[in-house]
PDB file of C-alpha atoms and ligand atoms in Angstrom:
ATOM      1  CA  UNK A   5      16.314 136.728  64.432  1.00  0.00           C
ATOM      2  CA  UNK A   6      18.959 137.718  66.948  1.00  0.00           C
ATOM      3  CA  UNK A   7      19.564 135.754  70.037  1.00  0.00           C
ATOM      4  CA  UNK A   8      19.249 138.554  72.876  1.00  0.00           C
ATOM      5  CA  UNK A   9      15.870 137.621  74.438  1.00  0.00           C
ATOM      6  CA  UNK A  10      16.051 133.462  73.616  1.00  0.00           C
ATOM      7  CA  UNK A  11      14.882 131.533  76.771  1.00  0.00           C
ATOM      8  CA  UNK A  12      13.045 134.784  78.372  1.00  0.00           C
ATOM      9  CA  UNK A  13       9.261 134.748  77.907  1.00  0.00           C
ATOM     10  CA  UNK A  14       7.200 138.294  77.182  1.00  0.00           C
ATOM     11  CA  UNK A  15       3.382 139.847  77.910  1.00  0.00           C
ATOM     12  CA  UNK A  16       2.978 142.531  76.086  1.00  0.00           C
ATOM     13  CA  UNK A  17      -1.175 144.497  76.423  1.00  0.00           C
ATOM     14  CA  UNK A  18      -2.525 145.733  73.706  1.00  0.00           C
ATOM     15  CA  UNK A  19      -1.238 143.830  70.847  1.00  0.00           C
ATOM     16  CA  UNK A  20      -4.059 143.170  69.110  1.00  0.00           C
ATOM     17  CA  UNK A  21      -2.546 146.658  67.305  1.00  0.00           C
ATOM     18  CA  UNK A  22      -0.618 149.205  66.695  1.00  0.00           C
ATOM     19  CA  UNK A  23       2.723 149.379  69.518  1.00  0.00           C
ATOM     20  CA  UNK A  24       1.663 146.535  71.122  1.00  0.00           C
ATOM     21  CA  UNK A  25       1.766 144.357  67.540  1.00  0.00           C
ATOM     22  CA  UNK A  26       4.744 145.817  66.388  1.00  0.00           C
ATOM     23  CA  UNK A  27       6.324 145.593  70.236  1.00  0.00           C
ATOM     24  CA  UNK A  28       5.308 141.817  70.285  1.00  0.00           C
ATOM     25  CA  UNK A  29       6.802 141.023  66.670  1.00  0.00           C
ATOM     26  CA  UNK A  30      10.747 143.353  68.074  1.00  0.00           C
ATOM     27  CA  UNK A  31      10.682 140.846  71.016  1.00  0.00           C
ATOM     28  CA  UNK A  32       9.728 137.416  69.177  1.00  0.00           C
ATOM     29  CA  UNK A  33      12.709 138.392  66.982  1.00  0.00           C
ATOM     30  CA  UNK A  34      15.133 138.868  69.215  1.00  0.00           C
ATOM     31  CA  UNK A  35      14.093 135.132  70.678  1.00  0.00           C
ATOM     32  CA  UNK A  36      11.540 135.926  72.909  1.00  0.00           C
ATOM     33  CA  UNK A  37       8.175 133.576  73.607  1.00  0.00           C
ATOM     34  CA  UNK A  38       5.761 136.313  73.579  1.00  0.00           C
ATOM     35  CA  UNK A  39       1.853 136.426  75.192  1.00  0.00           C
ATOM     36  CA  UNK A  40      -0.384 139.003  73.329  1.00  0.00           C
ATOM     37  CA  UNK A  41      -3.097 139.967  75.387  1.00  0.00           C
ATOM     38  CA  UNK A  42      -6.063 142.340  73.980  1.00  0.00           C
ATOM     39  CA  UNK A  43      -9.714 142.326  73.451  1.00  0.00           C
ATOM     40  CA  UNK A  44      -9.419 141.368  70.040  1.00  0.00           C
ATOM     41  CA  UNK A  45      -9.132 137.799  69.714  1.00  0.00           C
ATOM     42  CA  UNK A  46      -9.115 137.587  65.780  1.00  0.00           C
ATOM     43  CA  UNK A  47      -6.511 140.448  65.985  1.00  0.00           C
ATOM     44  CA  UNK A  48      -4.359 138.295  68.113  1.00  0.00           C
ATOM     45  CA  UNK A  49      -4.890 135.233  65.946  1.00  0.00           C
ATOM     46  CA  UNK A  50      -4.161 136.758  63.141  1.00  0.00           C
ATOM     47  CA  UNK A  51      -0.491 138.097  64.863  1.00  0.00           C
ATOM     48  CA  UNK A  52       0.154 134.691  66.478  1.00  0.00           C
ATOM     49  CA  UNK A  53       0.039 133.332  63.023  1.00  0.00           C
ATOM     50  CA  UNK A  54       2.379 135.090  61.648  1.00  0.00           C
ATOM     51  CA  UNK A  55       5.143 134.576  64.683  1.00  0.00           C
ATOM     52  CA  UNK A  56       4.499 131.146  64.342  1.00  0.00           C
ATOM     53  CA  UNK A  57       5.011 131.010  60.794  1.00  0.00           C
ATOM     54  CA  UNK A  58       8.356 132.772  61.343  1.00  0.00           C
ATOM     55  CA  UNK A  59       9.401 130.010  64.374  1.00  0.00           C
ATOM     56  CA  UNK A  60       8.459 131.977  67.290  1.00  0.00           C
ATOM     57  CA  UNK A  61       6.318 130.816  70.358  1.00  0.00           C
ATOM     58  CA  UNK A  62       2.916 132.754  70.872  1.00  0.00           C
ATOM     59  CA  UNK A  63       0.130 132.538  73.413  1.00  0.00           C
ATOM     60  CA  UNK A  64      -3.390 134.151  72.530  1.00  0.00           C
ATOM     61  CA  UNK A  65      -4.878 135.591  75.703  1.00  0.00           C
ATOM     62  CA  UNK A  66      -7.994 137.709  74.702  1.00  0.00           C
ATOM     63  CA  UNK A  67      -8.734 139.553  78.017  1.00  0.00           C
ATOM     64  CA  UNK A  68     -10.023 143.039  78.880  1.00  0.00           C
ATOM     65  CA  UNK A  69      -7.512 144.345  81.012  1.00  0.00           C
ATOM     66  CA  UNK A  70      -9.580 146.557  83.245  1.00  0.00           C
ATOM     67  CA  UNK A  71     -11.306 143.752  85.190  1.00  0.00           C
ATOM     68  CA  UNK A  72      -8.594 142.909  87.458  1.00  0.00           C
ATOM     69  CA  UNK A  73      -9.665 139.213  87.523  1.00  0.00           C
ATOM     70  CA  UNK A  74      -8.965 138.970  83.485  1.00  0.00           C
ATOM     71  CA  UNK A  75      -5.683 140.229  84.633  1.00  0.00           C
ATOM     72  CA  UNK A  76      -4.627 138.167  86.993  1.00  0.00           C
ATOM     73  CA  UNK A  77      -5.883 135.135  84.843  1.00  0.00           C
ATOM     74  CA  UNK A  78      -3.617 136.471  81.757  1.00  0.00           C
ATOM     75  CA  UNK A  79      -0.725 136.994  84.130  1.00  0.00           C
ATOM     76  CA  UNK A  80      -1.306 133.190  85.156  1.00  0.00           C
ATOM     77  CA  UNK A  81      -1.808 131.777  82.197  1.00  0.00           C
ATOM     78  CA  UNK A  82       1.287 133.311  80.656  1.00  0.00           C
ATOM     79  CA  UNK A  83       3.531 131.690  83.557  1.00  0.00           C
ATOM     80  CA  UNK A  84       1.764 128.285  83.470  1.00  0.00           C
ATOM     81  CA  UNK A  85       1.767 128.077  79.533  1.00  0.00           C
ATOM     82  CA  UNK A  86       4.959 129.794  78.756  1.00  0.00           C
ATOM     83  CA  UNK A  87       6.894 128.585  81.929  1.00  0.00           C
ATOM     84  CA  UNK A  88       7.797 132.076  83.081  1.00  0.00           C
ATOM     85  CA  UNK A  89       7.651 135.801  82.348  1.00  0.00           C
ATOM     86  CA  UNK A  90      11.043 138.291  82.127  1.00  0.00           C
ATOM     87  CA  UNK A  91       9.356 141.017  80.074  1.00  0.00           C
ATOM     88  CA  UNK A  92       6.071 143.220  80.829  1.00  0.00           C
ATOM     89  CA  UNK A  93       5.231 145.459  78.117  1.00  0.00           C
ATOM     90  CA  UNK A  94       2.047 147.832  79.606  1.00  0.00           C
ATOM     91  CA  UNK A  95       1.068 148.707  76.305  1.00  0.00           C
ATOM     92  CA  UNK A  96      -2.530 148.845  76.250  1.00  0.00           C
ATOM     93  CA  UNK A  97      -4.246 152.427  76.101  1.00  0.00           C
ATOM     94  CA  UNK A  98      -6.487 154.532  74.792  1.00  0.00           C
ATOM     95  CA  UNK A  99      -6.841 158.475  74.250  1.00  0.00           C
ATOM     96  CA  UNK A 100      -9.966 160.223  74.023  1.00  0.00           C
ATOM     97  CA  UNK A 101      -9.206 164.312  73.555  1.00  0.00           C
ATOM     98  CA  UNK A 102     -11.351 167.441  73.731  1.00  0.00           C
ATOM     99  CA  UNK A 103     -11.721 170.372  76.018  1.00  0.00           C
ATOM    100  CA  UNK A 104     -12.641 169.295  79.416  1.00  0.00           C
ATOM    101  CA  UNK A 105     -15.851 171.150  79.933  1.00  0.00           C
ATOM    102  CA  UNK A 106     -17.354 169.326  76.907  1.00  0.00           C
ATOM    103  CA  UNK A 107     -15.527 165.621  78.239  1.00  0.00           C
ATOM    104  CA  UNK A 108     -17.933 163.256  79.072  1.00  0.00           C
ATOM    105  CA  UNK A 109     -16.568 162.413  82.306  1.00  0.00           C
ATOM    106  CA  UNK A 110     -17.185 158.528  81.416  1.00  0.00           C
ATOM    107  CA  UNK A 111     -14.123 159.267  79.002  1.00  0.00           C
ATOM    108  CA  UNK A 112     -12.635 160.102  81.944  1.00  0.00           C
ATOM    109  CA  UNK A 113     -13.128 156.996  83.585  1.00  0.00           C
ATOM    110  CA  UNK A 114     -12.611 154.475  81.108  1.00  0.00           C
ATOM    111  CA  UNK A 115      -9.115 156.268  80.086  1.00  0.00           C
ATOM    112  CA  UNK A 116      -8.114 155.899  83.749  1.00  0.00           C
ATOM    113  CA  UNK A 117      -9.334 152.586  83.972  1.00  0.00           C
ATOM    114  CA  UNK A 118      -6.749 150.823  81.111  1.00  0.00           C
ATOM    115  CA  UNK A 119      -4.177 153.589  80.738  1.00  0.00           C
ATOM    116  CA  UNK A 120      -3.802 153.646  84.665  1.00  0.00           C
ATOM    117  CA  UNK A 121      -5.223 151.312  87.016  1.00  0.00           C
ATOM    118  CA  UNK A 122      -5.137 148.824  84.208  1.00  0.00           C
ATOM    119  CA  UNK A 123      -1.350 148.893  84.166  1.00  0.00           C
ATOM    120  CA  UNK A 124      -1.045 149.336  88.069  1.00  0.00           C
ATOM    121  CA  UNK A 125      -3.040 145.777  88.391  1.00  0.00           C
ATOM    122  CA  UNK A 126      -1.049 144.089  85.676  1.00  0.00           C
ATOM    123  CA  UNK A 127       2.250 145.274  87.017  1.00  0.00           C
ATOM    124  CA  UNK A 128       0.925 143.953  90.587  1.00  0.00           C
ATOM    125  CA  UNK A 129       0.396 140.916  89.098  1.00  0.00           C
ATOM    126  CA  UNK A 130       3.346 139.842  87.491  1.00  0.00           C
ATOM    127  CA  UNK A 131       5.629 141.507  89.891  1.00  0.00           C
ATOM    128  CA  UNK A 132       6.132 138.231  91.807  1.00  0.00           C
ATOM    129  CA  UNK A 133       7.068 136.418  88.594  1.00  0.00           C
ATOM    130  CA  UNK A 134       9.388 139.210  87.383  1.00  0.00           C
ATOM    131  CA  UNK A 135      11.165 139.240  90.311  1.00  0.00           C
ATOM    132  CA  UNK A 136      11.761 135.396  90.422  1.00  0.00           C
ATOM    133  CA  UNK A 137      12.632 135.440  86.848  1.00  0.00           C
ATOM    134  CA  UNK A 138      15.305 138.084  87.541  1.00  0.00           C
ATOM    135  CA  UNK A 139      16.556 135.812  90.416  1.00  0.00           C
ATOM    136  CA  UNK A 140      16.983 132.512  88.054  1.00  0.00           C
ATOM    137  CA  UNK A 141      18.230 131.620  84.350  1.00  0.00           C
ATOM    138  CA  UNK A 142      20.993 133.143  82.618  1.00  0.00           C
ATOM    139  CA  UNK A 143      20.372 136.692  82.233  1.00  0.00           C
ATOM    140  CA  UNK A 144      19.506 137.498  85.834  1.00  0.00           C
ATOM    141  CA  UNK A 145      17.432 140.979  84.820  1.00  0.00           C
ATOM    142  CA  UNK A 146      14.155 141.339  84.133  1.00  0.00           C
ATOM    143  CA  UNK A 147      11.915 144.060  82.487  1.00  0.00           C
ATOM    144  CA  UNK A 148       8.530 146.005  82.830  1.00  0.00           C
ATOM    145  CA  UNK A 149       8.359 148.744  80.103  1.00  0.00           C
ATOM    146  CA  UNK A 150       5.421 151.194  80.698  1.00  0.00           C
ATOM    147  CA  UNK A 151       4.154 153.124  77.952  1.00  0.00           C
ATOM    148  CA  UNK A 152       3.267 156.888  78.654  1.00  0.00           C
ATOM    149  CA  UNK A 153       3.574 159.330  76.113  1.00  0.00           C
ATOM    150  CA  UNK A 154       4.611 162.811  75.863  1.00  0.00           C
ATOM    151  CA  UNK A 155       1.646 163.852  76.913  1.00  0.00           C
ATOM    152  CA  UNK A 156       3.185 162.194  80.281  1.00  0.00           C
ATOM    153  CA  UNK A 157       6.033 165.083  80.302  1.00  0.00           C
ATOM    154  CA  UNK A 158       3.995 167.395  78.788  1.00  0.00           C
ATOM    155  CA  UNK A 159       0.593 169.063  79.365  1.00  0.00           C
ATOM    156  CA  UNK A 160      -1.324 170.367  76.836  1.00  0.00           C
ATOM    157  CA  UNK A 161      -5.079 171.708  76.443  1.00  0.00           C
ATOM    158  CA  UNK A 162      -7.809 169.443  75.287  1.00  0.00           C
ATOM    159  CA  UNK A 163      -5.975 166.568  76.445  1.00  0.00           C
ATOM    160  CA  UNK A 164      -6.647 166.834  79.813  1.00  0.00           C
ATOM    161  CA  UNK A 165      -8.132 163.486  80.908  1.00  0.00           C
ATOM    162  CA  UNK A 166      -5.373 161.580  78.971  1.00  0.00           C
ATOM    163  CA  UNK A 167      -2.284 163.853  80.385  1.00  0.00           C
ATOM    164  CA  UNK A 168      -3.459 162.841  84.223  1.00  0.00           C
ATOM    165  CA  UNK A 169      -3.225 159.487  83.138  1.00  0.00           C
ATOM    166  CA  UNK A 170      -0.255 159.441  81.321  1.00  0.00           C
ATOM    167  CA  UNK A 171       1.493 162.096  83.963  1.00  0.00           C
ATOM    168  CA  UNK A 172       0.162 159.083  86.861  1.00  0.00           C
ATOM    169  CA  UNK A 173       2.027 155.988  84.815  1.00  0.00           C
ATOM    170  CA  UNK A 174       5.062 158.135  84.459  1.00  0.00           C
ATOM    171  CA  UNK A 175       5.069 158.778  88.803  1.00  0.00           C
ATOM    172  CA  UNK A 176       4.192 155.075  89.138  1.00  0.00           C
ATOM    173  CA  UNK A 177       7.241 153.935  86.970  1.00  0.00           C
ATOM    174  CA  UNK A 178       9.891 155.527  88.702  1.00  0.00           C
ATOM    175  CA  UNK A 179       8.709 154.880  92.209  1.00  0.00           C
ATOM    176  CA  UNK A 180       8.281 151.858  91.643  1.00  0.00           C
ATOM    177  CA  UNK A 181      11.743 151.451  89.835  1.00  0.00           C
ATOM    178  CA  UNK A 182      13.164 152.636  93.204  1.00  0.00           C
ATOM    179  CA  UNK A 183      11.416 149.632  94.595  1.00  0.00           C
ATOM    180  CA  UNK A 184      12.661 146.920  92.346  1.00  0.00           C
ATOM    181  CA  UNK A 185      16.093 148.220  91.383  1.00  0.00           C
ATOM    182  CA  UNK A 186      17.685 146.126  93.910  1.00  0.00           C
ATOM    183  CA  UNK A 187      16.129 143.058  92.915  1.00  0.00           C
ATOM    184  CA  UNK A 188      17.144 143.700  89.033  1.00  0.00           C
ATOM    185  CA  UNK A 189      13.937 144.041  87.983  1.00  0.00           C
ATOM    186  CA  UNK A 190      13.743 147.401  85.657  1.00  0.00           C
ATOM    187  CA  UNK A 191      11.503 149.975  85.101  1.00  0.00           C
ATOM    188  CA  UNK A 192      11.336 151.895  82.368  1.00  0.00           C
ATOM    189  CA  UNK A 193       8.534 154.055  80.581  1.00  0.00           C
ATOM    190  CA  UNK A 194       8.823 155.027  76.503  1.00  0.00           C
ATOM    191  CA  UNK A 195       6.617 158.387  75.928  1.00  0.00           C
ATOM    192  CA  UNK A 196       5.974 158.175  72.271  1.00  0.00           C
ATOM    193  CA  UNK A 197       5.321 161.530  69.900  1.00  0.00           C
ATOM    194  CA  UNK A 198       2.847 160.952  67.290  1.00  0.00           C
ATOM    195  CA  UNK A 199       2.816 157.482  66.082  1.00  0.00           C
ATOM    196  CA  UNK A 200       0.627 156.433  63.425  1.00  0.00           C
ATOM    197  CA  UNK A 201      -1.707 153.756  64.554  1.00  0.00           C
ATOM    198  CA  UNK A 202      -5.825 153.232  65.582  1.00  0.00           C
ATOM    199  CA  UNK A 203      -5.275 155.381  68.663  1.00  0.00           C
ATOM    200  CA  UNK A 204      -6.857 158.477  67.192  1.00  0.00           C
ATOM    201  CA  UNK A 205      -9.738 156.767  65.913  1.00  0.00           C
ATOM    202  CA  UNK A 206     -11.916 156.383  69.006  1.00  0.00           C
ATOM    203  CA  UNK A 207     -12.298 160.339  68.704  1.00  0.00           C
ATOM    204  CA  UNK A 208     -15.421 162.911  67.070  1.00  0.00           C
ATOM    205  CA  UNK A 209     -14.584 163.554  63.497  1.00  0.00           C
ATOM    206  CA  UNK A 210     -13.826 166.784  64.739  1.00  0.00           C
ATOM    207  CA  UNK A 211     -11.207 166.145  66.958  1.00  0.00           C
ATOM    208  CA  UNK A 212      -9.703 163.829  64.637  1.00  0.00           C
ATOM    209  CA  UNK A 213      -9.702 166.289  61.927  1.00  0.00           C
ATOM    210  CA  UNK A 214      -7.796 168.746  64.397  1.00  0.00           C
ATOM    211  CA  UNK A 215      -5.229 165.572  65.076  1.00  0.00           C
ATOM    212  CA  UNK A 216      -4.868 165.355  60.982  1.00  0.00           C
ATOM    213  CA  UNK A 217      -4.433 169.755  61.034  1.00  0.00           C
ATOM    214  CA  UNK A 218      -1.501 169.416  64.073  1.00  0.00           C
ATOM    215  CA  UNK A 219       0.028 166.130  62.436  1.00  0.00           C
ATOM    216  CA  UNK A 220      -0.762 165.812  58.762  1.00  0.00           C
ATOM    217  CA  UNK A 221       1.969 167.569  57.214  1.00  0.00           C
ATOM    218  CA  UNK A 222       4.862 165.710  59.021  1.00  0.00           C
ATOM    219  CA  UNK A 223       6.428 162.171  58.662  1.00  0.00           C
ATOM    220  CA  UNK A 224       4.953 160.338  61.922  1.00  0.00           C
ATOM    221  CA  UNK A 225       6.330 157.306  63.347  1.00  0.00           C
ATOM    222  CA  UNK A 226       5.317 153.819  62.747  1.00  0.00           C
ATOM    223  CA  UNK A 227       4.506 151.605  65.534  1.00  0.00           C
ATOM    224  CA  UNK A 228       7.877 149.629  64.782  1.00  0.00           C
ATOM    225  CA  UNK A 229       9.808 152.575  65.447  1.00  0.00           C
ATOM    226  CA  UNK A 230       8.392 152.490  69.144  1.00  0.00           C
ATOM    227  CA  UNK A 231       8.918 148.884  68.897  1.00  0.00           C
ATOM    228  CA  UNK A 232      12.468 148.809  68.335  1.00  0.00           C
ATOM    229  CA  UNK A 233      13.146 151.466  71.568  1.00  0.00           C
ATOM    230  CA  UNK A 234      11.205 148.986  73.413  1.00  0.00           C
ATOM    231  CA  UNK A 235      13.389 145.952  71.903  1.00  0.00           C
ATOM    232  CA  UNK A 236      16.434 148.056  72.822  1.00  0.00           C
ATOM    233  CA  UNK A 237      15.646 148.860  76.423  1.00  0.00           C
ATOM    234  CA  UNK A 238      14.726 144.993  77.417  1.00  0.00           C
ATOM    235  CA  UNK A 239      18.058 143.915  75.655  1.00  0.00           C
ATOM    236  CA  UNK A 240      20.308 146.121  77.553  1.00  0.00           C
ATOM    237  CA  UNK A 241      23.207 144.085  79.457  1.00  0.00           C
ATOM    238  CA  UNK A 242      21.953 142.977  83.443  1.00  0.00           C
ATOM    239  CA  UNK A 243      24.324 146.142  84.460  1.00  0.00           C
ATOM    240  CA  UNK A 244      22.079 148.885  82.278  1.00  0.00           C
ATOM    241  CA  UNK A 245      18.975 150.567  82.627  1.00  0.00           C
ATOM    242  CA  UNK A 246      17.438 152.745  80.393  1.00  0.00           C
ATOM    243  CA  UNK A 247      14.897 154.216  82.685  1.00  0.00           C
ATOM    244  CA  UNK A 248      13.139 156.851  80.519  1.00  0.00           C
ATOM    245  CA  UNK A 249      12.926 157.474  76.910  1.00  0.00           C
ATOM    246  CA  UNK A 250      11.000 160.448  74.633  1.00  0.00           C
ATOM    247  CA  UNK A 251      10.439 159.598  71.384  1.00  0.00           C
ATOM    248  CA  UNK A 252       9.048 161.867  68.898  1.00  0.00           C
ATOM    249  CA  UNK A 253       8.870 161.906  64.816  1.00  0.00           C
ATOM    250  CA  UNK A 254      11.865 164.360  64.224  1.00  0.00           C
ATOM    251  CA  UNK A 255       9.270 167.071  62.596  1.00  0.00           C
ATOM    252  CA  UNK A 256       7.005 167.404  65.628  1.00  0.00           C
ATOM    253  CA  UNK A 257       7.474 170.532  67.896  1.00  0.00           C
TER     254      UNK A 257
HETATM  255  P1  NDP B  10      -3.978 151.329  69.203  1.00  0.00           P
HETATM  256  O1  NDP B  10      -5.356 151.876  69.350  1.00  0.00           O
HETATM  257  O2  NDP B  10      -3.576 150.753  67.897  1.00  0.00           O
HETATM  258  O3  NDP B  10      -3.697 150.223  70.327  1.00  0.00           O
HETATM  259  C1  NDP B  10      -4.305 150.244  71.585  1.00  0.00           C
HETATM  260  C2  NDP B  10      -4.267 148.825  72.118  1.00  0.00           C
HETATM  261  O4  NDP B  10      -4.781 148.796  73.451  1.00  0.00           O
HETATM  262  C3  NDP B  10      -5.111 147.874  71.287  1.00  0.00           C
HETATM  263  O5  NDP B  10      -4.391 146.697  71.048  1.00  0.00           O
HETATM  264  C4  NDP B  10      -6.318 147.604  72.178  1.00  0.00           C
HETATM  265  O6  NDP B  10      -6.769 146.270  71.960  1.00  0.00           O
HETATM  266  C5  NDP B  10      -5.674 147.718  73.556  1.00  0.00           C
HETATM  267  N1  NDP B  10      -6.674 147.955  74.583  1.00  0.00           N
HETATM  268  C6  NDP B  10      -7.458 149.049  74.739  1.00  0.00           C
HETATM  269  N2  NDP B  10      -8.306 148.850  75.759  1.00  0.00           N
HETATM  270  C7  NDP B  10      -8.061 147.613  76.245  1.00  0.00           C
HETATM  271  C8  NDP B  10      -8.618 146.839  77.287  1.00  0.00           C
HETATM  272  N3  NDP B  10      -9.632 147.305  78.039  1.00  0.00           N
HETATM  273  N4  NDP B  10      -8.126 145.613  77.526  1.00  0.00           N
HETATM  274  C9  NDP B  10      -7.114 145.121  76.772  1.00  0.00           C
HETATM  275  N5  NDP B  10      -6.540 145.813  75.759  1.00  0.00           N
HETATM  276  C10 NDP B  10      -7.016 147.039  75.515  1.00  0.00           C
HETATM  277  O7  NDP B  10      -3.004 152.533  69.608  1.00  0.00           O
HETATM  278  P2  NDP B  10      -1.427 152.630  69.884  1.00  0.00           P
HETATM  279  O8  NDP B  10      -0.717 151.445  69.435  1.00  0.00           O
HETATM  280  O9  NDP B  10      -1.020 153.954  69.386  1.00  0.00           O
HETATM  281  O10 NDP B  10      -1.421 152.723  71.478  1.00  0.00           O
HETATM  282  C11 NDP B  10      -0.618 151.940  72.314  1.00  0.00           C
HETATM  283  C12 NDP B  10      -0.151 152.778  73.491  1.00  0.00           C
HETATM  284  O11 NDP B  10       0.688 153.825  73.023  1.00  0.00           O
HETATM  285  C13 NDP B  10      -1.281 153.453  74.270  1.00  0.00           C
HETATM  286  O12 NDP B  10      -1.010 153.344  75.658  1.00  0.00           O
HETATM  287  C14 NDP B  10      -1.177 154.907  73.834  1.00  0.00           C
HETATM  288  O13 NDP B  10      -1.676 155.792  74.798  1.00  0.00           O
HETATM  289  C15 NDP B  10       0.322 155.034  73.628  1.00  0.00           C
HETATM  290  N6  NDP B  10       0.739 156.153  72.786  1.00  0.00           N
HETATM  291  C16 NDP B  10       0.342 156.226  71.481  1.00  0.00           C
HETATM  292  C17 NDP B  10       0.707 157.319  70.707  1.00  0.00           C
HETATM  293  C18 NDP B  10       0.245 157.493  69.301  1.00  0.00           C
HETATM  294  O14 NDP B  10       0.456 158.577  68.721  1.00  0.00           O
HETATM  295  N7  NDP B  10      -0.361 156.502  68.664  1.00  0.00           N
HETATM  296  C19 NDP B  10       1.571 158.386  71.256  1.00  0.00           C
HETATM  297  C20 NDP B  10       1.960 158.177  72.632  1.00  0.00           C
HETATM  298  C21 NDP B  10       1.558 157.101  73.348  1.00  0.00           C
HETATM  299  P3  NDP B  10      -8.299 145.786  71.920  1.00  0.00           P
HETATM  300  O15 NDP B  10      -9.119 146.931  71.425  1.00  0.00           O
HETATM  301  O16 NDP B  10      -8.267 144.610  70.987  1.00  0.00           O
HETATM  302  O17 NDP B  10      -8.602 145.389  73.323  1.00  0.00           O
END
């Protein structure tokens, strides 16, 4: 364990998996107190477990993060259990692809709802705590770390639906980085390549088998390799800010 992140207190969204599991075990072990929020409370339980066992701190919050009141409870309950929160990790996503005159636009609509607005309303609701986190304790800085994708930088057919939302948390981040900056609260957003995790599995067998033709011959990442940019960025010194980072499996074009 290093020390970088001892004292500071994390949420990361969607750790019941993938990123957010591999982003909540990076910050735990660089010191961090870490809430995992998800729908998947056994997932969560299972992860918490496993911190503990290795002498971190871990809060279970199982919470859908598109009902805005789930969020603001998780948001609360992190502060009043953990004692504060330096580190947002908007994690939480999901990617439904296909052509969009066969989308259902439901698909639509529920990406939006967690990639986007999901992250807008958590954001809103920690921002208070962030920024009075960044004004007290020793490190004077505090984080929120968006994750896009590079479907946020670039477009691409059949992935319509998931590009807008992607493209929107990539526009929110650095406007709202402008915003914060003074107050030493960060902004940064990580816009993975192909990582190899459950994301993919929400899709037809047909569109997964098209995912396995485009990405089955190369080496993908592993969630921990998005993990440890994220650890990175949030253990930068007060003075740095890594505001963007693309990061793709070295084989992907
Ligand atoms: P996973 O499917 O493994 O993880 C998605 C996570 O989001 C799960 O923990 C899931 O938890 C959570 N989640 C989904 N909906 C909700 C909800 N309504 N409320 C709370 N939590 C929710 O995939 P990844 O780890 O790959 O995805 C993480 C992020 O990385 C996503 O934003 C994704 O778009 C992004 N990304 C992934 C890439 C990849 O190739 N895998 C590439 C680029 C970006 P639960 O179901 O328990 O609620």
């Amino acid at each position: 364990m290093d020390a970088a992140l001892r004292g500071t207190v994390a949420l990361v969204t969607g750790a019941s998996s993938g990123i957010g599991a591999a982003t909540a075990e990076a910050l735990a072990d660089r010191g961090a107190a870490v809430a995992l929020v998800a729908r998947r409370a056994e997932r969560l339980d299972e992860l918490s477990g496993r911190l503990r066992d290795a002498g971190a701190t871990a809060l279970v919050i199982a919470a859908d993060m598109t009902d805005e009141t789930q969020v603001r409870e998780a948001v609360e309950r992190t502060v009043n259990e953990l004692g504060r929160l330096d580190t947002l990790v908007n994690n939480a996503g999901l990617m439904i692809l296909g052509r969009a005159a066969d989308a259902g636009t439901d698909e639509w609509r529920r990406m939006t709802d967690i990639n986007l607005t999901g992250l807008m309303n958590t954001t809103h609701a920690a921002l208070p705590h962030l920024i009075a986190a960044a004004a007290d304790g020793d490190r004077r800085v505090a984080d929120i770390v968006n994750v896009s994708s590079v479907a946020g930088r670039l477009a691409v057919a059949t992935a319509a639906g998931y590009c807008a939302t992607k493209y929107g948390v990539v526009a929110f981040s650095e406007a709202l980085r402008q915003e914060t900056a003074a107050q030493h609260v960060r902004v940064s957003v990580v816009e993975p390549g192909a990582v190899d995790t459950e994301l993919r599995e929400h899709n037809s067998p047909e569109v997964q088998e098209q995912l396995t033709r485009l990405f089955g011959s190369i080496e993908r990442l592993e969630a921990r390799d998005v993990a440890d940019t994220i650890g990175y960025i949030v253990s930068r010194p007060r003075h740095v800010a890594v505001s963007e980072l693309l990061v793709r499996p070295t084989e992907q074009v």
